[in-house]
Coordinates of C-alpha atoms in Angstrom, one line a residue:
M1 CA 103.5 172.4 21.3
N2 CA 100.9 174.9 22.4
T3 CA 97.6 176.1 21.0
F4 CA 99.0 179.3 19.5
L5 CA 101.6 177.4 17.5
L6 CA 99.0 175.0 16.2
Q7 CA 96.8 177.9 15.1
R8 CA 99.7 179.4 13.2
L9 CA 100.4 176.1 11.4
T10 CA 96.7 175.8 10.5
F11 CA 96.8 179.3 9.1
L12 CA 99.8 178.6 7.0
A13 CA 98.0 175.5 5.6
V14 CA 94.8 177.4 4.7
L15 CA 96.5 180.5 3.3
P16 CA 97.9 178.8 0.2
L17 CA 94.5 177.3 -0.6
C18 CA 93.0 180.8 -0.5
T19 CA 95.7 182.0 -2.8
L20 CA 95.0 179.2 -5.2
I21 CA 91.3 180.2 -5.3
V22 CA 92.1 183.8 -6.0
V23 CA 94.5 182.9 -8.8
A24 CA 91.8 180.6 -10.4
A25 CA 89.2 183.3 -10.1
A26 CA 91.5 185.9 -11.7
R27 CA 92.2 183.6 -14.6
A28 CA 88.5 182.9 -15.1
A29 CA 87.8 186.7 -15.2
E30 CA 90.2 187.3 -18.1
P31 CA 88.3 188.7 -21.1
A32 CA 88.1 186.5 -24.2
A33 CA 89.5 187.7 -27.5
T34 CA 87.1 189.6 -29.7
P35 CA 86.6 188.8 -33.4
D36 CA 87.7 192.3 -34.4
A37 CA 91.1 192.1 -32.8
P38 CA 93.9 193.7 -34.8
A39 CA 95.8 191.5 -37.2
S40 CA 99.1 192.3 -35.4
A41 CA 97.9 190.3 -32.4
A42 CA 97.3 187.1 -34.5
P43 CA 99.7 184.3 -33.6
A44 CA 102.1 182.8 -36.1
P45 CA 100.7 180.2 -38.4
E46 CA 102.8 177.4 -36.9
A47 CA 101.8 178.2 -33.3
A48 CA 98.1 178.6 -34.4
E49 CA 98.2 175.1 -36.0
E50 CA 99.8 173.6 -32.9
R51 CA 97.2 175.2 -30.6
A52 CA 94.4 174.1 -32.8
H53 CA 95.7 170.6 -32.9
R54 CA 95.9 170.5 -29.1
H55 CA 92.5 172.1 -28.7
H56 CA 91.1 169.5 -31.0
R57 CA 92.7 166.7 -29.1
F58 CA 91.3 167.8 -25.7
D59 CA 87.9 168.5 -27.3
W60 CA 87.9 164.9 -28.5
H61 CA 88.5 163.6 -25.0
H62 CA 85.7 165.8 -23.7
H63 CA 83.4 164.5 -26.4
R64 CA 84.4 160.9 -25.5
D65 CA 83.5 161.6 -21.9
S66 CA 80.2 163.1 -22.8
D67 CA 79.2 160.2 -25.0
G68 CA 80.1 157.7 -22.2
H69 CA 78.1 159.7 -19.7
H70 CA 81.1 159.8 -17.4
P71 CA 82.4 163.4 -17.6
H72 CA 85.0 162.8 -14.8
D73 CA 86.4 159.5 -16.0
N74 CA 89.3 161.3 -17.7
D75 CA 90.3 163.2 -14.5
L76 CA 93.1 161.7 -12.4
V77 CA 92.3 162.8 -8.9
N78 CA 93.7 161.3 -5.6
I79 CA 93.4 162.3 -2.0
G80 CA 96.1 161.0 0.3
H81 CA 97.9 159.3 -2.6
D82 CA 100.1 160.2 -5.5
S83 CA 98.8 160.7 -9.1
N84 CA 100.9 159.5 -12.0
L85 CA 100.1 160.0 -15.7
P86 CA 102.4 157.8 -17.8
H87 CA 103.8 158.8 -21.2
G88 CA 101.4 158.4 -24.0
D89 CA 98.3 158.8 -21.8
T90 CA 96.0 161.8 -21.7
A91 CA 93.9 163.4 -18.9
N92 CA 91.8 166.5 -18.5
S93 CA 93.4 167.1 -15.1
V94 CA 95.9 165.5 -12.7
V95 CA 95.2 166.4 -9.1
S96 CA 96.7 165.2 -5.9
I97 CA 95.6 166.4 -2.4
F98 CA 98.0 165.4 0.3
G99 CA 100.1 163.7 -2.4
S100 CA 102.4 164.4 -5.4
S101 CA 101.4 164.7 -9.1
T102 CA 103.6 163.4 -11.9
S103 CA 102.6 164.0 -15.5
D104 CA 104.6 162.5 -18.4
G105 CA 101.7 162.4 -20.8
E106 CA 99.3 165.1 -22.1
A107 CA 97.3 166.7 -19.3
G108 CA 94.9 169.7 -19.2
E109 CA 96.1 170.9 -15.8
V110 CA 98.3 169.5 -13.0
V111 CA 97.6 170.5 -9.4
S112 CA 99.3 169.3 -6.2
I113 CA 98.2 170.4 -2.7
I114 CA 100.7 169.5 0.1
G115 CA 102.8 167.5 -2.4
D116 CA 105.3 167.8 -5.2
T117 CA 104.6 168.4 -8.9
R118 CA 106.7 166.9 -11.7
V119 CA 105.8 167.7 -15.3
T120 CA 107.8 166.2 -18.2
G121 CA 105.0 166.0 -20.7
E122 CA 102.6 168.6 -22.1
V123 CA 100.1 170.6 -20.1
S124 CA 97.5 172.7 -22.0
D125 CA 96.5 174.7 -18.9
S126 CA 98.5 175.5 -15.7
A127 CA 100.7 173.6 -13.3
V128 CA 100.0 174.7 -9.7
T129 CA 101.7 173.4 -6.5
V130 CA 100.7 174.4 -3.0
L131 CA 103.0 173.5 0.0
G132 CA 105.3 171.5 -2.3
N133 CA 108.1 171.7 -4.9
A134 CA 107.6 171.8 -8.6
Y135 CA 109.9 170.5 -11.4
I136 CA 108.9 171.3 -14.9
D137 CA 110.8 170.0 -17.9
G138 CA 108.0 170.1 -20.5
K139 CA 105.5 172.3 -22.3
V140 CA 103.0 174.3 -20.2
D141 CA 100.6 176.5 -22.1
G142 CA 99.4 178.3 -19.0
D143 CA 101.1 179.5 -15.8
A144 CA 103.5 177.6 -13.5
V145 CA 102.8 178.5 -9.9
T146 CA 104.2 177.3 -6.5
V147 CA 103.0 178.6 -3.2
L148 CA 105.4 177.9 -0.2
G149 CA 107.6 175.7 -2.3
N150 CA 110.5 175.7 -4.7
M151 CA 110.3 176.0 -8.5
E152 CA 112.8 174.4 -10.9
L153 CA 112.7 174.7 -14.7
G154 CA 114.6 172.1 -16.6
P155 CA 116.3 172.5 -20.0
H156 CA 113.2 171.4 -22.0
A157 CA 110.8 173.6 -20.1
E158 CA 108.7 176.0 -22.1
I159 CA 106.1 178.2 -20.3
D160 CA 103.7 180.2 -22.3
G161 CA 102.3 182.0 -19.3
D162 CA 103.9 183.4 -16.2
V163 CA 106.2 181.7 -13.7
V164 CA 105.3 182.5 -10.1
A165 CA 107.1 181.2 -6.9
V166 CA 105.7 182.5 -3.6
G167 CA 107.7 181.7 -0.5
G168 CA 110.4 179.6 -2.2
T169 CA 113.3 179.6 -4.5
L170 CA 113.3 179.6 -8.3
Q171 CA 115.9 177.7 -10.3
R172 CA 115.9 178.1 -14.1
D173 CA 118.0 176.3 -16.6
P174 CA 119.5 178.6 -19.2
A175 CA 117.8 176.6 -21.9
A176 CA 114.3 177.0 -20.3
V177 CA 111.9 179.3 -22.2
V178 CA 109.4 181.5 -20.5
H179 CA 107.2 183.7 -22.7
G180 CA 105.5 185.4 -19.8
D181 CA 106.8 187.2 -16.7
V182 CA 108.8 185.6 -13.8
H183 CA 107.9 186.5 -10.3
N184 CA 109.7 185.3 -7.2
V185 CA 108.0 186.6 -4.0
L186 CA 109.3 186.1 -0.5
E187 CA 112.3 184.0 -1.7
S188 CA 113.9 184.2 1.7
V189 CA 111.2 182.0 3.3
G190 CA 112.7 179.0 1.6
G191 CA 111.0 175.6 1.3
V192 CA 108.5 174.2 3.7
D193 CA 109.4 170.5 3.6
W194 CA 109.4 170.5 7.4
L195 CA 105.8 171.6 7.5
R196 CA 104.7 169.3 4.7
A197 CA 106.2 166.3 6.7
W198 CA 104.2 167.3 9.8
V199 CA 101.0 167.7 7.8
R200 CA 101.4 164.3 6.1
H201 CA 102.5 162.3 9.1
C202 CA 100.7 164.1 12.0
L203 CA 97.9 166.4 10.9
L204 CA 96.3 163.8 8.6
Y205 CA 96.3 161.3 11.5
A206 CA 95.1 163.9 14.0
R207 CA 98.1 163.7 16.3
P208 CA 100.8 166.2 17.3
L209 CA 103.8 163.9 16.9
A210 CA 104.9 160.9 14.9
L211 CA 108.0 158.7 14.4
A212 CA 108.8 159.7 10.9
P213 CA 111.7 161.4 9.0
G214 CA 111.6 165.2 8.8
L215 CA 109.9 165.7 12.2
G216 CA 113.0 166.3 14.3
W217 CA 112.0 170.0 14.7
A218 CA 108.6 168.9 16.1
W219 CA 110.2 166.6 18.7
G220 CA 112.7 169.4 19.6
L221 CA 109.8 171.8 20.1
A222 CA 108.0 169.3 22.3
F223 CA 111.0 168.7 24.5
A224 CA 111.6 172.4 24.7
F225 CA 108.1 173.0 26.0
L226 CA 108.5 170.1 28.4
A227 CA 111.6 171.8 29.8
L228 CA 109.6 175.0 30.1
Y229 CA 106.8 173.3 32.0
T230 CA 109.4 171.7 34.3
G231 CA 111.0 175.1 34.9
L232 CA 107.6 176.6 35.8
A233 CA 107.1 173.8 38.4
L234 CA 110.6 174.5 39.8
L235 CA 110.0 178.2 40.1
F236 CA 106.4 178.2 41.2
R237 CA 106.1 175.0 43.2
E238 CA 103.4 176.4 45.5
G239 CA 101.3 177.8 42.6
V240 CA 101.4 174.5 40.7
T241 CA 100.5 172.5 43.9
R242 CA 97.5 174.8 44.6
C243 CA 96.2 174.5 41.1
V244 CA 96.6 170.7 41.2
H245 CA 94.7 170.7 44.5
T246 CA 92.0 172.8 43.0
F247 CA 91.5 170.5 40.0
E248 CA 91.4 167.4 42.2
T249 CA 88.9 168.8 44.7
Q250 CA 86.8 170.9 42.2
P251 CA 87.1 169.2 38.8
G252 CA 83.6 170.2 37.7
R253 CA 84.0 173.9 38.5
S254 CA 87.4 173.9 36.9
V255 CA 86.0 172.6 33.6
L256 CA 83.2 175.2 33.9
A257 CA 85.7 177.9 34.4
A258 CA 87.6 176.8 31.3
L259 CA 84.4 176.8 29.2
I260 CA 83.4 180.2 30.4
T261 CA 86.9 181.6 29.8
V262 CA 86.9 180.3 26.2
L263 CA 83.4 181.6 25.4
L264 CA 83.9 185.0 27.0
T265 CA 87.4 185.8 25.7
P266 CA 86.1 186.9 22.2
V267 CA 83.4 188.9 23.8
L268 CA 85.8 190.7 26.1
V269 CA 88.2 191.5 23.3
A270 CA 85.3 192.8 21.2
L271 CA 84.2 195.1 24.0
L272 CA 87.7 196.4 24.5
F273 CA 87.9 197.3 20.8
V274 CA 84.4 198.9 21.0
T275 CA 85.5 201.2 23.8
V276 CA 88.5 202.3 21.8
I277 CA 90.4 203.2 24.9
G278 CA 90.5 199.6 25.9
I279 CA 92.4 198.6 22.7
A280 CA 95.7 199.1 24.6
A281 CA 94.6 196.4 27.1
V282 CA 94.0 193.8 24.4
P283 CA 97.7 192.7 24.1
F284 CA 97.9 192.3 27.9
V285 CA 94.7 190.2 28.0
V286 CA 96.0 187.9 25.2
F287 CA 99.4 187.6 26.9
A288 CA 97.8 186.8 30.2
L289 CA 95.7 184.0 28.6
F290 CA 98.7 182.7 26.8
C291 CA 100.7 182.5 30.1
A292 CA 97.7 180.9 31.9
G293 CA 97.6 178.3 29.1
L294 CA 101.3 177.5 29.5
F295 CA 101.0 177.3 33.3
G296 CA 97.9 175.2 33.0
K297 CA 99.7 172.7 30.8
A298 CA 102.3 172.4 33.5
V299 CA 99.6 171.9 36.1
M300 CA 98.0 169.1 34.2
L301 CA 101.3 167.3 33.6
A302 CA 102.0 167.6 37.3
W303 CA 98.5 166.2 38.1
L304 CA 98.9 163.3 35.7
G305 CA 102.4 162.5 36.9
G306 CA 101.2 162.6 40.5
R307 CA 98.4 160.2 39.6
V308 CA 100.9 157.8 38.2
T309 CA 103.4 157.9 41.0
G310 CA 101.1 158.6 43.9
K311 CA 103.9 160.4 45.8
R312 CA 102.7 162.7 48.5
G313 CA 104.4 164.5 51.4
V314 CA 108.1 165.3 51.5
G315 CA 111.1 164.1 49.5
P316 CA 112.5 164.8 46.1
M317 CA 110.1 162.5 44.3
S318 CA 107.1 164.5 45.6
H319 CA 108.3 167.7 43.9
P320 CA 105.9 168.9 41.2
A321 CA 108.8 169.1 38.7
V322 CA 109.3 165.3 38.9
A323 CA 105.6 164.8 38.4
V324 CA 105.7 167.1 35.4
L325 CA 108.5 165.1 33.8
I326 CA 106.7 161.8 34.4
G327 CA 103.4 163.2 33.1
G328 CA 105.2 164.8 30.1
A329 CA 106.8 161.5 29.1
L330 CA 103.4 159.8 29.3
V331 CA 101.7 162.6 27.3
L332 CA 104.4 162.4 24.6
I333 CA 103.6 158.7 24.1
L334 CA 99.9 159.5 23.9
Y335 CA 100.6 162.2 21.3
L336 CA 101.7 159.4 18.9
V337 CA 98.3 157.8 18.9
P338 CA 96.1 158.9 16.0
V339 CA 93.0 160.9 17.0
L340 CA 93.7 160.3 20.7
G341 CA 96.8 162.5 20.4
F342 CA 94.9 165.6 19.4
L343 CA 92.2 164.9 22.0
V344 CA 94.8 164.6 24.8
Y345 CA 96.5 167.8 23.5
K346 CA 93.2 169.8 23.5
L347 CA 91.9 168.4 26.8
L348 CA 95.1 169.1 28.7
G349 CA 95.1 172.7 27.5
L350 CA 91.4 173.2 28.3
L351 CA 91.5 171.6 31.7
G352 CA 94.7 173.3 32.7
L353 CA 93.3 176.7 31.8
G354 CA 90.3 176.0 33.9
A355 CA 92.3 174.9 36.9
V356 CA 94.4 178.1 36.8
V357 CA 91.5 180.4 36.3
Y358 CA 89.4 178.8 39.1
T359 CA 92.4 178.9 41.4
V360 CA 92.8 182.6 40.7
I361 CA 89.1 183.1 41.4
L362 CA 89.4 181.2 44.8
A363 CA 92.5 183.3 45.7
A364 CA 90.6 186.5 44.9
R365 CA 87.7 185.4 47.0
A366 CA 90.0 184.6 50.0
H367 CA 91.8 187.9 49.6
Q368 CA 88.5 189.8 49.5
A369 CA 87.2 187.9 52.6
A370 CA 90.4 188.8 54.5
K371 CA 90.0 192.5 53.7
E372 CA 86.4 192.5 54.8
A373 CA 87.1 190.7 58.1
P374 CA 87.9 193.0 61.1
M375 CA 91.5 193.8 61.7
S376 CA 91.3 192.2 65.2
S377 CA 88.6 190.1 66.8
P378 CA 87.2 191.8 70.0
A379 CA 88.4 190.3 73.3
S380 CA 85.8 188.3 75.2
P381 CA 84.9 189.7 78.7
G382 CA 86.6 188.1 81.6
P383 CA 86.3 188.3 85.4
A384 CA 87.6 191.5 87.1
G385 CA 90.8 191.3 88.9
P386 CA 94.3 190.2 88.1
M387 CA 95.0 187.1 86.0
P388 CA 95.9 183.9 87.9
E389 CA 99.6 183.1 88.4
T390 CA 101.0 180.8 85.7
H391 CA 104.6 180.6 86.9
G392 CA 106.0 182.3 83.8
A393 CA 104.3 179.9 81.3
P394 CA 102.2 181.6 78.8
L395 CA 98.6 180.6 78.9
T396 CA 98.3 180.3 75.1
G397 CA 101.2 177.8 75.1
A398 CA 99.9 175.8 78.0
V399 CA 96.2 175.4 76.9
P400 CA 95.6 174.0 73.4
P401 CA 92.5 175.1 71.6
I402 CA 89.6 172.8 72.4
D403 CA 88.3 172.7 68.8
A404 CA 91.9 171.9 67.6
A405 CA 92.0 169.0 70.0
L406 CA 88.6 167.7 68.7
T407 CA 89.4 168.0 65.1
T408 CA 92.9 166.5 65.2
G409 CA 92.1 163.7 67.4
G410 CA 94.3 165.0 70.2
A411 CA 94.0 164.6 74.0
P412 CA 90.5 165.0 75.6
A413 CA 89.4 167.9 77.7
S414 CA 90.9 166.3 80.9
S415 CA 94.4 166.4 79.4
A416 CA 93.8 170.0 78.5
T417 CA 92.9 170.7 82.1
G418 CA 96.0 168.9 83.3
A419 CA 98.0 171.2 81.1
L420 CA 97.0 174.1 83.4
D421 CA 98.8 172.5 86.3
S422 CA 101.9 171.7 84.4
R423 CA 105.0 173.8 84.9
G424 CA 106.1 174.9 81.4
P425 CA 105.0 174.5 77.8
A426 CA 103.5 171.3 76.5
P427 CA 106.0 168.9 75.0
A428 CA 106.4 168.9 71.2
A429 CA 105.9 165.1 71.0
A430 CA 102.2 165.6 71.5
A431 CA 101.8 166.7 67.8
P432 CA 99.2 164.5 66.0
H433 CA 100.3 162.0 63.3
A434 CA 98.6 161.5 59.9
P435 CA 96.5 158.3 59.9
A436 CA 97.9 155.4 58.0
A437 CA 96.5 154.5 54.6
P438 CA 93.9 151.7 54.7
P439 CA 95.1 148.3 53.3
I440 CA 94.0 147.5 49.8
T441 CA 91.6 144.6 50.1
A442 CA 88.4 143.4 48.6
A443 CA 86.6 145.4 51.3
L444 CA 87.2 148.6 49.4
P445 CA 84.5 150.0 47.1
H446 CA 84.2 147.9 43.9
A447 CA 84.8 149.6 40.5
G448 CA 81.8 149.8 38.2
F449 CA 81.3 149.0 34.5
W450 CA 82.0 152.3 32.9
I451 CA 85.2 153.2 34.7
R452 CA 86.6 149.7 34.1
M453 CA 85.8 150.0 30.4
A454 CA 87.5 153.4 30.3
A455 CA 90.7 151.8 31.8
L456 CA 90.5 148.9 29.3
L457 CA 90.2 151.4 26.4
I458 CA 93.4 153.2 27.5
D459 CA 95.2 149.8 27.7
A460 CA 93.9 148.7 24.3
L461 CA 95.0 152.0 22.6
L462 CA 98.5 151.7 24.1
V463 CA 98.9 148.1 23.0
G464 CA 97.5 148.9 19.6
F465 CA 99.8 151.8 19.1
L466 CA 102.8 149.6 20.2
M467 CA 101.8 146.9 17.7
G468 CA 101.5 149.5 14.9
V469 CA 105.0 150.9 15.6
L470 CA 106.4 147.3 15.5
H471 CA 104.4 146.6 12.4
V472 CA 102.9 143.5 14.0
Y473 CA 99.3 142.9 13.3
H474 CA 96.6 140.3 14.2
L475 CA 98.1 139.7 17.6
E476 CA 96.5 142.6 19.5
L477 CA 94.3 140.4 21.8
P478 CA 97.1 137.9 22.9
V479 CA 99.5 140.8 23.5
L480 CA 96.8 142.7 25.5
A481 CA 96.2 139.5 27.6
A482 CA 99.9 139.0 28.3
Y483 CA 100.3 142.7 29.1
G484 CA 97.4 142.5 31.6
A485 CA 98.7 139.3 33.3
M486 CA 102.2 140.8 33.7
M487 CA 100.9 144.1 35.1
W488 CA 98.4 142.4 37.5
K489 CA 101.2 140.3 39.0
L490 CA 103.9 143.0 39.2
R491 CA 101.8 146.1 40.0
G492 CA 98.3 144.9 40.7
S493 CA 96.9 147.2 38.0
T494 CA 97.5 148.2 34.4
I495 CA 98.3 151.7 33.1
G496 CA 94.6 152.4 32.5
G497 CA 93.8 151.2 36.0
I498 CA 96.5 153.4 37.5
V499 CA 94.9 156.4 35.8
F500 CA 91.5 155.7 37.4
D501 CA 92.9 154.5 40.8
L502 CA 91.8 150.8 40.2
R503 CA 93.4 147.7 41.8
V504 CA 92.9 144.0 41.1
V505 CA 92.9 142.0 44.4
R506 CA 92.0 138.5 45.4
T507 CA 88.8 137.9 47.3
D508 CA 90.6 135.7 49.9
G509 CA 93.0 138.6 50.7
R510 CA 96.2 137.0 49.4
E511 CA 98.6 138.5 47.0
I512 CA 98.1 137.9 43.3
D513 CA 100.5 135.3 42.0
W514 CA 101.4 134.3 38.5
G515 CA 98.9 131.5 38.4
T516 CA 96.0 133.9 39.3
A517 CA 97.2 136.5 36.8
I518 CA 97.5 134.0 33.9
V519 CA 94.1 132.4 34.7
R520 CA 92.4 135.8 34.8
A521 CA 94.0 136.8 31.5
L522 CA 92.9 133.6 29.8
A523 CA 89.4 133.8 31.2
C524 CA 89.1 137.3 29.6
F525 CA 88.8 135.4 26.2
L526 CA 85.8 133.6 27.6
S527 CA 84.2 136.9 28.7
L528 CA 84.7 138.2 25.2
A529 CA 83.7 135.1 23.3
V530 CA 79.9 135.4 24.0
A531 CA 79.4 138.8 22.4
G532 CA 81.3 140.4 25.3
L533 CA 78.6 139.2 27.8
G534 CA 81.3 138.4 30.4
F535 CA 82.3 142.1 30.5
F536 CA 78.7 143.4 30.5
W537 CA 78.1 141.1 33.5
I538 CA 79.9 143.8 35.6
A539 CA 77.0 146.1 35.3
F540 CA 74.5 143.5 36.8
D541 CA 76.6 141.6 39.3
D542 CA 76.2 142.5 43.0
H543 CA 80.0 142.4 43.5
R544 CA 80.8 144.1 40.1
Q545 CA 82.7 141.0 39.0
A546 CA 83.1 139.9 35.3
W547 CA 83.3 136.3 34.4
H548 CA 87.0 136.3 34.4
D549 CA 86.9 137.8 37.9
K550 CA 84.7 135.0 39.2
I551 CA 86.9 132.4 37.6
A552 CA 90.1 133.8 39.0
G553 CA 88.6 134.8 42.4
T554 CA 89.4 138.4 42.0
V555 CA 87.6 141.8 42.2
V556 CA 88.5 145.3 41.0
V557 CA 88.4 147.9 43.8
R558 CA 88.8 151.7 43.8
V559 CA 91.6 152.9 46.1
A560 CA 91.9 156.3 47.7
K561 CA 93.4 159.2 45.7
G562 CA 97.1 159.5 46.3
T563 CA 97.6 155.8 47.1
P564 CA 100.8 154.7 45.3
L565 CA 100.1 152.0 42.7
V566 CA 103.6 151.7 41.2

């Protein structure tokens, strides 16, 4: 999902709340009946007695609450849970926020926000449902309102006020009685059970996705955007690669570019509106930012996938589209983690936007510098007379540039001089080769405290999420230790370590075997036992070793970017 869709969903959630406030304010502004009202407006004697009896009953409850000095004790209010008023009980109000309300007794009012409402008893005021369905099969003295939900009136329903259904269907039993008006607005919208499921299982947990029923549309949308990002990487491979390179080499300036873009966009739009003539450019500016956000998300997925695989150079696995798929799979998993899911979602969008904007700035600078440079550099003065004989071999092909030889580690100046005496161009085998990656040993820079704790936090969140999905609790630490031992033996690093380019190596230079990995995992409990002092030891030790590192004879090093860890 992208930022625009999330903003639309948030707007749909806030709009019904505003509608509820307006309806409540309108009802509060209704004028009270005056004493000199005409006799024709007086209710029937039976209805008047029934209303007086009900008014006396709820006044008695209010008086009881006032005597007990607990005015809200008779209100049934729940946030995140359902509210249920059994038959024979009374309450001034039955309210559920992010839950359903069921009233089979006598209630003053029944309200459900992002939940269903079921009324089979008596309600002296109104029954209101926002982002949910309502079923009424009882007596309601006020109005029955649903906003973005369906309304159903049973055979025993009797509504003294109006029946209003906004953005949903209205089903009315022939035996249902409605004394007021019936309004069904935007019936074609239908129910919003899909949105309610996302709010309940995702929004309340601050995550974009969840493994819950009713969220198939969200997963379909996520995979559709992943396919879109993959297509962008296939179509614009060079652009994605350049943006990834910009973010890797200039991360600070990329973040700064993102912040400036976010802060200046409202100012730019306001200025365009002020100039009046610039109003026509506003849609193009918004569309350009939207495209930059989509492309930036593809860039960040490619960067994340490249960090995991470490593939560089040629070959199908080095294509940015493959990196986007791998990074997208990892991000979809992170989207399931509460709180962290929304943080990852927002950070990827912000960092990707900054990488794209700063890459465009660098390209504009390079283009401007190329325009300002002279069309052709002036020829250096040479000796008078004809050029020396070269036997048909071009001088530029026979003499390599001196600075190129110095920078690429090529042949010294003597070999360049020898090239003048050669008959023909220099052989192609003289092309320099890329230096081999240094071996991963304890001689590499050791990882510090904070970066190791960040990697450990990622591992702990992943293990905790897995345990929550499996509904297995109180075993997080043993599972985390087993996970670490397995990853250290098989890959030399955990997923958190792969993200930060960390590698666990032995101080004697040998490969990590199962014995070393298990001893290190068990020694982690000792480091944690004394108030975590064994982990804090990293910050003070000369070799940046924790207690479990010293016991197992290991050290955590930082490898060069692009070094494959998997």
